[in-house]
Tab-separated table of C-alpha atoms in Angstrom:
chain	number	residue	atom	x	y	z
A	50	MET	CA	-22.072	-1.786	169.563
A	51	HIS	CA	-21.174	-5.437	169.284
A	52	THR	CA	-18.097	-6.473	167.314
A	53	LEU	CA	-18.932	-6.342	163.630
A	54	PRO	CA	-17.130	-8.106	160.814
A	55	ARG	CA	-15.180	-5.919	158.443
A	56	LEU	CA	-17.759	-6.059	155.675
A	57	GLY	CA	-20.506	-5.205	158.180
A	58	CYS	CA	-18.804	-1.933	159.140
A	59	ILE	CA	-18.205	-0.992	155.531
A	60	SER	CA	-21.794	-1.866	154.583
A	61	LEU	CA	-23.156	0.339	157.381
A	62	LEU	CA	-21.095	3.287	156.187
A	63	ASN	CA	-22.111	2.762	152.567
A	64	GLN	CA	-25.855	2.420	153.102
A	65	TYR	CA	-26.727	4.388	156.242
A	66	TYR	CA	-24.082	7.110	156.604
A	67	LYS	CA	-26.690	9.880	156.168
A	68	SER	CA	-28.814	8.630	159.063
A	69	LEU	CA	-26.076	7.633	161.516
A	70	SER	CA	-25.295	9.835	164.519
A	71	VAL	CA	-21.799	10.984	165.436
A	72	LYS	CA	-21.726	8.466	168.295
A	73	GLN	CA	-22.645	5.587	165.976
A	74	ILE	CA	-19.998	6.576	163.443
A	75	THR	CA	-17.325	6.781	166.154
A	76	GLN	CA	-18.299	3.250	167.213
A	77	ILE	CA	-17.910	2.024	163.623
A	78	HIS	CA	-14.617	3.914	163.483
A	79	SER	CA	-13.425	2.027	166.561
A	80	GLN	CA	-14.366	-1.284	164.975
A	81	LEU	CA	-12.422	-0.403	161.836
A	82	ILE	CA	-9.340	0.445	163.887
A	83	SER	CA	-9.674	-2.888	165.701
A	84	ASN	CA	-9.826	-4.647	162.318
A	85	ASP	CA	-6.728	-2.732	161.147
A	86	LEU	CA	-8.599	-1.027	158.308
A	87	LYS	CA	-7.784	2.505	159.382
A	88	GLN	CA	-5.301	3.130	156.561
A	89	SER	CA	-7.511	2.142	153.638
A	90	PRO	CA	-8.166	5.352	151.613
A	91	THR	CA	-11.576	4.121	150.465
A	92	ILE	CA	-12.763	3.344	153.994
A	93	ILE	CA	-11.283	6.586	155.352
A	94	ALA	CA	-13.206	8.490	152.667
A	95	GLN	CA	-16.415	6.738	153.745
A	96	LEU	CA	-15.730	7.638	157.397
A	97	ILE	CA	-15.170	11.292	156.515
A	98	ASN	CA	-18.350	11.252	154.425
A	99	GLY	CA	-20.250	9.838	157.422
A	100	TYR	CA	-18.869	12.378	159.874
A	101	CYS	CA	-19.644	15.262	157.512
A	102	ALA	CA	-23.182	13.949	156.881
A	103	SER	CA	-23.841	13.760	160.629
A	104	SER	CA	-22.362	17.250	160.947
A	105	SER	CA	-24.822	18.605	158.358
A	106	SER	CA	-27.821	16.952	160.047
A	107	SER	CA	-26.679	18.299	163.423
A	108	SER	CA	-26.307	21.819	162.082
A	109	SER	CA	-29.891	21.724	160.757
A	110	SER	CA	-30.955	20.766	164.276
A	111	SER	CA	-28.961	23.695	165.731
A	112	SER	CA	-26.622	21.420	167.685
A	113	SER	CA	-23.365	23.335	167.277
A	114	SER	CA	-21.345	21.217	169.716
A	115	THR	CA	-22.233	17.999	167.875
A	116	THR	CA	-21.458	19.624	164.546
A	117	SER	CA	-18.054	20.753	165.803
A	118	SER	CA	-17.142	17.332	167.201
A	119	ALA	CA	-18.121	15.579	163.950
A	120	THR	CA	-15.941	17.809	161.765
A	121	ASN	CA	-13.123	17.638	164.314
A	122	TYR	CA	-13.126	13.835	164.077
A	123	ALA	CA	-12.973	14.099	160.268
A	124	ARG	CA	-10.084	16.593	160.408
A	125	LEU	CA	-8.217	14.337	162.844
A	126	ILE	CA	-8.570	11.392	160.462
A	127	ILE	CA	-7.113	13.489	157.627
A	128	SER	CA	-4.159	14.642	159.725
A	129	GLN	CA	-3.386	11.116	160.875
A	130	PHE	CA	-3.652	9.678	157.372
A	131	TYR	CA	-1.279	12.180	155.775
A	132	GLY	CA	0.949	12.198	158.838
A	133	HIS	CA	1.479	8.421	158.820
A	134	ASN	CA	1.730	8.026	155.049
A	135	ASN	CA	4.040	9.666	152.571
A	136	VAL	CA	1.135	10.543	150.282
A	137	ARG	CA	0.728	13.758	148.287
A	138	ASN	CA	-2.515	12.746	146.574
A	139	PRO	CA	-5.315	15.075	147.814
A	140	TYR	CA	-8.100	12.472	147.453
A	141	ILE	CA	-8.872	12.256	151.189
A	142	LEU	CA	-8.817	16.041	151.623
A	143	ASN	CA	-11.041	16.419	148.559
A	144	VAL	CA	-13.655	14.176	150.145
A	145	PHE	CA	-13.712	16.389	153.250
A	146	ILE	CA	-13.885	19.649	151.267
A	147	ARG	CA	-16.745	18.269	149.158
A	148	CYS	CA	-18.791	16.941	152.081
A	149	ALA	CA	-18.086	19.286	155.002
A	150	PRO	CA	-19.980	22.523	155.770
A	151	PRO	CA	-18.633	25.442	153.675
A	152	THR	CA	-16.775	27.177	156.514
A	153	ASP	CA	-14.963	23.982	157.512
A	154	SER	CA	-14.120	23.213	153.879
A	155	ILE	CA	-12.547	26.624	153.294
A	156	LEU	CA	-10.562	26.483	156.543
A	157	ALA	CA	-9.292	22.974	155.780
A	158	PHE	CA	-8.126	24.047	152.322
A	159	SER	CA	-6.393	27.099	153.791
A	160	ASN	CA	-4.591	24.994	156.401
A	161	TRP	CA	-3.275	22.524	153.854
A	162	VAL	CA	-2.172	25.325	151.518
A	163	SER	CA	0.050	26.647	154.310
A	164	LYS	CA	1.534	23.167	154.860
A	165	SER	CA	2.412	22.712	151.161
A	166	ALA	CA	2.183	18.967	151.707
A	167	LEU	CA	-0.272	18.019	148.953
A	168	ASN	CA	-0.468	18.332	145.195
A	169	PHE	CA	-3.918	19.839	144.720
A	170	ASP	CA	-5.819	18.748	141.634
A	171	ASP	CA	-8.781	20.131	139.687
A	172	PHE	CA	-11.295	18.556	142.061
A	173	THR	CA	-9.721	20.287	145.071
A	174	TYR	CA	-10.305	23.693	143.498
A	175	ILE	CA	-13.756	22.762	142.198
A	176	TYR	CA	-14.914	21.662	145.654
A	177	VAL	CA	-13.436	24.596	147.577
A	178	LEU	CA	-14.850	27.123	145.095
A	179	GLY	CA	-18.202	25.374	145.466
A	180	ALA	CA	-17.898	25.833	149.230
A	181	CYS	CA	-17.150	29.537	148.717
A	182	ALA	CA	-20.230	29.810	146.483
A	183	ARG	CA	-22.421	28.307	149.229
A	184	ARG	CA	-21.088	30.627	151.939
A	185	ALA	CA	-21.742	34.366	152.044
A	186	LYS	CA	-18.985	36.987	152.006
A	187	THR	CA	-16.201	34.805	150.631
A	188	LEU	CA	-15.311	36.922	147.603
A	189	TRP	CA	-11.782	37.600	148.876
A	190	GLU	CA	-11.149	33.905	149.571
A	191	GLY	CA	-12.442	33.048	146.090
A	192	PHE	CA	-10.130	35.653	144.555
A	193	GLN	CA	-7.157	34.027	146.236
A	194	ILE	CA	-8.162	30.559	145.052
A	195	HIS	CA	-8.660	31.892	141.520
A	196	CYS	CA	-5.178	33.423	141.569
A	197	ARG	CA	-3.722	30.130	142.775
A	198	VAL	CA	-5.486	28.281	139.972
A	199	ILE	CA	-3.989	30.663	137.398
A	200	LYS	CA	-0.545	30.483	139.010
A	201	HIS	CA	-0.446	26.698	138.859
A	202	GLY	CA	-1.842	26.595	135.323
A	203	VAL	CA	-4.830	24.355	136.002
A	204	LEU	CA	-7.542	26.663	134.648
A	205	THR	CA	-8.282	24.407	131.682
A	206	ASN	CA	-10.950	22.175	133.163
A	207	ILE	CA	-14.421	23.202	131.979
A	208	MET	CA	-15.941	22.106	135.300
A	209	LEU	CA	-13.478	24.291	137.181
A	210	GLN	CA	-14.190	27.281	134.954
A	211	THR	CA	-17.940	26.737	135.324
A	212	THR	CA	-17.574	26.577	139.118
A	213	LEU	CA	-15.687	29.885	138.997
A	214	VAL	CA	-18.571	31.460	137.069
A	215	HIS	CA	-21.024	30.037	139.604
A	216	PHE	CA	-18.933	31.367	142.520
A	217	TYR	CA	-18.660	34.899	141.129
A	218	VAL	CA	-22.367	34.984	140.314
A	219	ASN	CA	-23.265	33.930	143.874
A	220	SER	CA	-20.897	36.609	145.195
A	221	ASN	CA	-22.672	39.228	143.057
A	222	ALA	CA	-19.406	39.847	141.180
A	223	PHE	CA	-20.868	39.726	137.685
A	224	GLU	CA	-17.946	41.558	136.084
A	225	PHE	CA	-15.596	38.737	137.058
A	226	ALA	CA	-18.162	36.065	136.147
A	227	ASN	CA	-18.475	37.562	132.663
A	228	LYS	CA	-14.700	37.757	132.286
A	229	VAL	CA	-14.254	34.070	133.114
A	230	PHE	CA	-17.198	33.183	130.860
A	231	ASP	CA	-15.879	35.216	127.906
A	232	GLU	CA	-12.381	33.715	128.191
A	233	MET	CA	-13.624	30.124	128.152
A	234	PRO	CA	-12.701	28.436	124.843
A	235	GLU	CA	-15.497	25.914	125.363
A	236	ARG	CA	-18.703	26.165	127.389
A	237	SER	CA	-21.130	23.515	128.515
A	238	VAL	CA	-24.854	23.965	129.123
A	239	ALA	CA	-24.021	24.084	132.843
A	240	THR	CA	-21.739	27.078	132.182
A	241	TRP	CA	-24.479	28.975	130.395
A	242	ASN	CA	-27.024	28.031	133.054
A	243	SER	CA	-24.755	29.232	135.877
A	244	LEU	CA	-24.493	32.721	134.399
A	245	ILE	CA	-28.106	32.913	133.212
A	246	ALA	CA	-29.413	31.729	136.601
A	247	GLY	CA	-27.320	34.351	138.379
A	248	TYR	CA	-28.668	37.142	136.205
A	249	CYS	CA	-32.259	35.940	136.307
A	250	SER	CA	-32.323	35.592	140.105
A	251	ARG	CA	-31.868	39.356	140.557
A	252	LYS	CA	-34.432	41.813	139.267
A	253	GLU	CA	-31.828	44.449	138.406
A	254	HIS	CA	-30.016	41.936	136.158
A	255	ALA	CA	-33.015	39.940	134.911
A	256	LYS	CA	-33.086	41.718	131.537
A	257	ASP	CA	-29.419	40.833	130.963
A	258	GLY	CA	-30.276	37.237	131.833
A	259	LEU	CA	-32.965	37.173	129.140
A	260	LEU	CA	-30.549	38.630	126.566
A	261	LEU	CA	-28.012	35.957	127.449
A	262	PHE	CA	-30.730	33.329	127.110
A	263	LEU	CA	-31.520	34.703	123.653
A	264	ASP	CA	-27.825	34.510	122.672
A	265	MET	CA	-27.766	30.886	123.759
A	266	LEU	CA	-31.013	30.155	121.930
A	267	VAL	CA	-30.230	31.673	118.526
A	268	GLY	CA	-26.439	31.910	118.622
A	269	ASP	CA	-23.863	29.397	117.473
A	270	CYS	CA	-22.760	28.336	120.956
A	271	GLY	CA	-22.685	24.616	120.322
A	272	VAL	CA	-25.045	23.707	123.171
A	273	MET	CA	-28.823	23.465	123.432
A	274	VAL	CA	-30.973	25.000	126.136
A	275	ASN	CA	-32.403	22.539	128.636
A	276	ASP	CA	-35.166	22.599	131.226
A	277	THR	CA	-32.997	24.458	133.734
A	278	THR	CA	-32.305	27.219	131.198
A	279	LEU	CA	-36.009	27.611	130.454
A	280	VAL	CA	-36.965	27.730	134.146
A	281	CYS	CA	-34.367	30.478	134.701
A	282	ALA	CA	-35.693	32.459	131.742
A	283	LEU	CA	-39.268	32.139	133.039
A	284	SER	CA	-38.175	33.418	136.458
A	285	ALA	CA	-36.652	36.493	134.786
A	286	VAL	CA	-39.904	37.112	132.913
A	287	SER	CA	-41.787	36.825	136.224
A	288	ARG	CA	-39.557	39.475	137.801
A	289	LEU	CA	-39.861	41.865	134.862
A	290	GLY	CA	-43.515	41.258	133.945
A	291	TYR	CA	-42.704	40.737	130.250
A	292	LEU	CA	-45.816	38.777	129.304
A	293	GLU	CA	-45.129	38.636	125.554
A	294	THR	CA	-41.662	37.207	126.198
A	295	GLY	CA	-43.150	34.644	128.579
A	296	VAL	CA	-45.717	33.579	126.007
A	297	GLY	CA	-42.911	33.233	123.461
A	298	ILE	CA	-40.941	30.972	125.822
A	299	HIS	CA	-44.094	28.906	126.425
A	300	GLY	CA	-44.488	28.546	122.668
A	301	TYR	CA	-40.874	27.432	122.341
A	302	ILE	CA	-41.466	24.801	125.048
A	303	ILE	CA	-44.465	23.445	123.141
A	304	LYS	CA	-42.708	23.607	119.767
A	305	THR	CA	-39.673	21.663	120.969
A	306	MET	CA	-41.992	18.899	122.248
A	307	ARG	CA	-41.265	19.498	125.896
A	308	ASP	CA	-44.368	18.452	127.790
A	309	ALA	CA	-44.649	21.140	130.457
A	310	GLU	CA	-47.733	19.466	131.880
A	311	ASN	CA	-45.584	16.508	132.915
A	312	ASP	CA	-42.514	18.522	133.929
A	313	VAL	CA	-43.156	19.863	137.421
A	314	TYR	CA	-40.437	22.518	137.241
A	315	LEU	CA	-41.366	23.903	133.829
A	316	GLY	CA	-45.052	23.789	134.759
A	317	THR	CA	-44.420	25.601	138.041
A	318	GLY	CA	-42.346	28.222	136.223
A	319	LEU	CA	-45.180	28.845	133.766
A	320	VAL	CA	-47.787	29.086	136.544
A	321	ASP	CA	-45.620	31.602	138.403
A	322	MET	CA	-44.878	33.587	135.244
A	323	TYR	CA	-48.502	33.932	134.124
A	324	ALA	CA	-49.679	34.833	137.637
A	325	LYS	CA	-47.028	37.524	138.135
A	326	CYS	CA	-47.592	38.928	134.652
A	327	GLY	CA	-51.285	39.489	135.435
A	328	CYS	CA	-52.792	36.528	133.529
A	329	LEU	CA	-54.411	34.714	136.436
A	330	ASP	CA	-56.746	32.687	134.187
A	331	ALA	CA	-53.777	31.388	132.161
A	332	ALA	CA	-51.975	30.501	135.388
A	333	LEU	CA	-55.007	28.611	136.704
A	334	ASN	CA	-55.415	26.841	133.369
A	335	MET	CA	-51.782	25.725	133.398
A	336	PHE	CA	-52.068	24.686	137.048
A	337	THR	CA	-55.185	22.616	136.372
A	338	ARG	CA	-53.602	20.819	133.393
A	339	MET	CA	-50.442	19.866	135.281
A	340	ARG	CA	-50.423	16.155	136.077
A	341	CYS	CA	-47.624	16.387	138.625
A	342	LYS	CA	-47.505	19.121	141.254
A	343	ASN	CA	-45.162	19.660	144.195
A	344	VAL	CA	-45.264	22.127	147.090
A	345	MET	CA	-43.628	24.808	144.902
A	346	THR	CA	-46.396	24.474	142.302
A	347	TRP	CA	-49.143	24.903	144.877
A	348	THR	CA	-47.287	27.788	146.526
A	349	ALA	CA	-46.838	29.565	143.185
A	350	MET	CA	-50.579	29.337	142.515
A	351	VAL	CA	-51.478	30.459	146.044
A	352	SER	CA	-49.089	33.394	145.683
A	353	GLY	CA	-50.679	34.367	142.371
A	354	LEU	CA	-54.156	34.328	143.894
A	355	ALA	CA	-52.886	36.388	146.838
A	356	VAL	CA	-51.380	39.087	144.612
A	357	HIS	CA	-54.685	39.376	142.746
A	358	GLY	CA	-56.696	39.732	145.977
A	359	LYS	CA	-58.331	36.293	145.732
A	360	GLY	CA	-58.050	35.449	149.421
A	361	LYS	CA	-60.932	32.993	149.648
A	362	GLN	CA	-59.768	31.125	146.547
A	363	ALA	CA	-56.291	30.865	148.048
A	364	LEU	CA	-57.705	29.357	151.254
A	365	LYS	CA	-59.780	26.906	149.216
A	366	LEU	CA	-56.614	25.911	147.376
A	367	LEU	CA	-54.965	25.121	150.718
A	368	ASN	CA	-57.668	22.543	151.443
A	369	GLU	CA	-57.204	20.964	148.014
A	370	MET	CA	-53.466	20.931	148.575
A	371	THR	CA	-53.651	19.046	151.870
A	372	GLU	CA	-56.257	16.649	150.472
A	373	SER	CA	-53.864	15.786	147.639
A	374	GLY	CA	-51.204	14.818	150.167
A	375	ILE	CA	-48.920	17.845	149.716
A	376	VAL	CA	-47.828	19.464	153.001
A	377	PRO	CA	-47.588	23.282	152.854
A	378	ASN	CA	-44.315	24.868	153.913
A	379	SER	CA	-43.298	28.183	155.430
A	380	VAL	CA	-43.416	30.015	152.087
A	381	THR	CA	-46.900	28.669	151.371
A	382	PHE	CA	-48.188	30.128	154.628
A	383	THR	CA	-46.534	33.455	153.898
A	384	SER	CA	-48.533	33.664	150.661
A	385	LEU	CA	-51.733	32.528	152.398
A	386	LEU	CA	-51.391	35.076	155.215
A	387	PHE	CA	-50.635	37.765	152.650
A	388	ALA	CA	-53.790	36.767	150.767
A	389	CYS	CA	-55.837	37.107	153.949
A	390	SER	CA	-54.296	40.522	154.590
A	391	GLN	CA	-55.080	41.768	151.079
A	392	ALA	CA	-58.673	40.474	151.244
A	393	GLY	CA	-59.323	41.623	154.839
A	394	LEU	CA	-59.989	38.093	156.103
A	395	VAL	CA	-59.129	38.709	159.748
A	396	LYS	CA	-60.671	35.619	161.360
A	397	GLU	CA	-59.381	33.349	158.622
A	398	GLY	CA	-55.874	34.792	158.869
A	399	LEU	CA	-55.675	34.376	162.658
A	400	PHE	CA	-56.997	30.824	162.399
A	401	LEU	CA	-54.473	30.060	159.669
A	402	PHE	CA	-51.618	31.395	161.826
A	403	HIS	CA	-52.763	29.130	164.664
A	404	GLU	CA	-53.057	26.120	162.336
A	405	MET	CA	-49.604	26.765	160.959
A	406	LYS	CA	-48.082	26.422	164.436
A	407	THR	CA	-50.238	23.653	165.859
A	408	LYS	CA	-51.341	21.430	162.971
A	409	PHE	CA	-48.360	21.821	160.628
A	410	CYS	CA	-45.676	22.461	163.294
A	411	ILE	CA	-44.134	25.356	161.362
A	412	VAL	CA	-42.238	27.853	163.504
A	413	PRO	CA	-43.374	31.390	162.559
A	414	LEU	CA	-40.739	33.675	161.083
A	415	SER	CA	-40.602	37.464	160.960
A	416	TYR	CA	-42.597	37.711	157.728
A	417	HIS	CA	-45.404	35.565	159.190
A	418	TYR	CA	-45.682	37.919	162.149
A	419	GLY	CA	-45.528	40.851	159.739
A	420	CYS	CA	-48.480	39.497	157.749
A	421	ILE	CA	-50.616	39.226	160.892
A	422	VAL	CA	-49.729	42.738	162.091
A	423	ASP	CA	-50.490	44.060	158.607
A	424	LEU	CA	-53.772	42.091	158.541
A	425	LEU	CA	-54.927	43.526	161.880
A	426	GLY	CA	-53.627	46.995	161.062
A	427	ARG	CA	-55.468	47.182	157.728
A	428	ALA	CA	-58.691	46.129	159.459
A	429	GLY	CA	-58.249	48.822	162.136
A	430	HIS	CA	-57.728	46.329	164.984
A	431	LEU	CA	-54.783	48.289	166.342
A	432	ASP	CA	-55.138	47.171	169.959
A	433	ASP	CA	-55.221	43.544	168.821
A	434	ALA	CA	-52.104	44.094	166.702
A	435	TYR	CA	-50.327	45.622	169.701
A	436	GLU	CA	-51.326	42.716	171.948
A	437	PHE	CA	-50.294	40.247	169.252
A	438	ILE	CA	-46.746	41.642	169.151
A	439	ILE	CA	-46.495	41.531	172.945
A	440	SER	CA	-48.064	38.070	173.351
A	441	GLU	CA	-45.871	36.509	170.652
A	442	LYS	CA	-42.786	38.046	172.307
A	443	VAL	CA	-41.512	39.679	169.128
A	444	GLU	CA	-41.162	43.184	170.587
A	445	SER	CA	-37.584	43.403	169.351
A	446	ASP	CA	-38.675	43.401	165.687
A	447	GLU	CA	-38.740	47.074	164.654
A	448	VAL	CA	-40.407	46.263	161.330
A	449	LEU	CA	-43.544	45.063	163.137
A	450	TRP	CA	-43.746	48.247	165.186
A	451	ARG	CA	-43.295	50.380	162.054
A	452	SER	CA	-46.085	48.488	160.337
A	453	LEU	CA	-48.341	49.193	163.310
A	454	LEU	CA	-47.245	52.845	163.379
A	455	HIS	CA	-48.243	53.196	159.730
A	456	ALA	CA	-51.638	51.659	160.505
A	457	CYS	CA	-52.076	54.152	163.355
A	458	ARG	CA	-51.570	57.013	160.940
A	459	VAL	CA	-53.976	55.533	158.375
A	460	HIS	CA	-56.681	55.094	161.023
A	461	ASN	CA	-55.786	58.355	162.801
A	462	ASP	CA	-55.258	56.642	166.178
A	463	ILE	CA	-53.105	59.258	167.913
A	464	ALA	CA	-52.882	57.554	171.303
A	465	MET	CA	-51.667	54.234	169.916
A	466	GLY	CA	-49.398	56.053	167.472
A	467	GLU	CA	-47.658	57.880	170.303
A	468	LYS	CA	-47.228	54.668	172.269
A	469	VAL	CA	-45.741	52.804	169.307
A	470	GLY	CA	-43.597	55.782	168.287
A	471	LYS	CA	-42.041	55.989	171.745
A	472	ILE	CA	-41.338	52.246	171.693
A	473	LEU	CA	-39.529	52.621	168.381
A	474	MET	CA	-37.502	55.623	169.510
A	475	SER	CA	-36.485	53.832	172.695
A	476	LYS	CA	-35.005	51.042	170.571
A	477	ARG	CA	-32.806	53.381	168.575
A	478	ASP	CA	-29.084	53.018	169.036
A	479	LYS	CA	-27.842	56.227	170.618
A	480	ASN	CA	-24.753	56.134	168.436
A	481	LEU	CA	-26.724	55.763	165.205
A	482	VAL	CA	-26.784	58.971	163.170
A	483	GLY	CA	-27.916	59.922	159.695
A	484	TYR	CA	-31.156	59.930	157.783
A	485	GLU	CA	-31.713	56.203	158.389
A	486	SER	CA	-32.592	56.921	162.032
A	487	ILE	CA	-35.067	59.740	161.363
A	488	GLU	CA	-37.978	57.814	159.850
A	489	ASP	CA	-39.676	56.913	163.143
A	490	TYR	CA	-39.489	60.506	164.399
A	491	VAL	CA	-40.969	61.813	161.163
A	492	ALA	CA	-43.798	59.255	161.332
A	493	LEU	CA	-44.612	60.300	164.919
A	494	SER	CA	-44.477	63.957	163.899
A	495	ASN	CA	-46.933	63.307	161.057
A	496	ILE	CA	-49.345	61.528	163.385
A	497	CYS	CA	-49.310	64.501	165.758
A	498	ALA	CA	-49.757	66.898	162.839
A	499	SER	CA	-52.802	64.994	161.584
A	500	ALA	CA	-54.426	65.706	164.964
A	501	ALA	CA	-53.354	69.394	164.836
A	502	ARG	CA	-51.170	68.936	167.923
A	503	TRP	CA	-48.594	71.475	166.768
A	504	GLU	CA	-46.787	71.730	170.091
A	505	ASP	CA	-46.045	68.011	169.981
A	506	VAL	CA	-44.916	68.349	166.360
A	507	ALA	CA	-42.482	71.068	167.389
A	508	ALA	CA	-41.215	68.933	170.281
A	509	VAL	CA	-40.483	66.002	167.969
A	510	ARG	CA	-38.767	68.287	165.468
A	511	ASP	CA	-36.612	69.712	168.262
A	512	MET	CA	-35.586	66.159	169.187
A	513	ILE	CA	-34.564	65.560	165.568
A	514	ASN	CA	-32.449	68.716	165.548
A	515	ASP	CA	-30.882	67.955	168.926
A	516	LYS	CA	-29.766	64.535	167.695
A	517	GLY	CA	-28.284	66.041	164.544
A	518	MET	CA	-30.312	63.857	162.223
A	519	GLU	CA	-31.036	64.839	158.618
A	520	ASN	CA	-33.832	63.691	156.398
A	521	LYS	CA	-32.986	62.098	153.074
A	522	PRO	CA	-34.033	64.530	150.337
A	523	ALA	CA	-36.610	63.342	147.835
A	524	VAL	CA	-35.580	62.800	144.240
A	525	SER	CA	-37.786	63.361	141.222
A	526	THR	CA	-37.018	62.409	137.631
A	527	VAL	CA	-38.562	64.496	134.861
A	528	PHE	CA	-38.690	63.052	131.359
A	529	ARG	CA	-38.627	65.515	128.510
A	530	LEU	CA	-40.815	64.452	125.608
A	531	GLY	CA	-40.443	65.598	122.047
């Protein structure tokens, strides 16, 4: 890189930091050092932002070494800044925690806690709790941060309290999320949405999410529901299948003059809700009236058609989608392949799988392979399903083999069933015990029993006993009426 004037370096960082590589940022960094701008907090913050942005883009490209070097450069800048300056303001560290990948953010915060060199502010805790919320299995770390917040008496910021609710919800710790929520003297719409979204995203808590939505709607909470609240409520209705509630929410949207036909997120939520609640015509009507559609809208409609066994309509919708300029994504193809499987469209499904890889350059994931194995298995093409698993080199996926084993039993193919059953049993961990490891043996035993091969059934049962495995007992619930 040629020598750039000071303003040129700063302008590059401001405008193009998201698209610059680590090498390019290090070159700009060198120019800034040469121009003696290395101690300016604003410029240092921009450098850290650039390094973290290049780290994020590298991680999405699976380049772990580049990601590591980018964050290492950013950490080095922080250490040098605080080492050369008698500064206790956490501004520079806050920038790193906000921009870096979650793991790096949490580690950086932990390191500076042990040094006791900085006076952390509300933003420090907001950003590090946000990092914990984005990373799985960080409940213990979040607990410690929460305790530190209480100890230092800074739990008065509504943004910080809302972030705590969001963190606990993402960690599936709803008891703690509710406790923080209930103790808040003031709540914003973001606070309500954080808790409602957490409840509504899980089927087992979706009903509680709707009740909380109702409290917000009719209670004296001081805030009004917004589009995000309504989308969350519609997702809960979709999970529960409460059509009347969904229609009521739709009526509220119309009554409050929200134009769902122009709001892509509300419109998509309504399409998804009506389709999953069994009203396919209402979903299609809403979909047709929507003036703005994105890939989620099209995918929701394709998924609705798939669930209702409308495979050919779903494939037709794919053509309309591409003609409108919307590129299908991985989830769209999952719904399309599922539609083909439900409708028995073998040729169409195989062609679609090929198009997904070649035309749309989408790398197949386990559920795509599962849809094809299920498609071939339902149609009785068991040999083709077996060859598909081998040719695609996904033999290590036990779910695919179990799907094929089930198809063997349905179609009474004993020879293929034995072959697949032995493959599954050979993959079992020898140290794995308990009822979880018995399912493949039981399936093979049932296949042999369906062919009246009682000696083979006895042999499989002896293997089960020799390994000390136990079957999980069935449970039946009897309701007493009257």
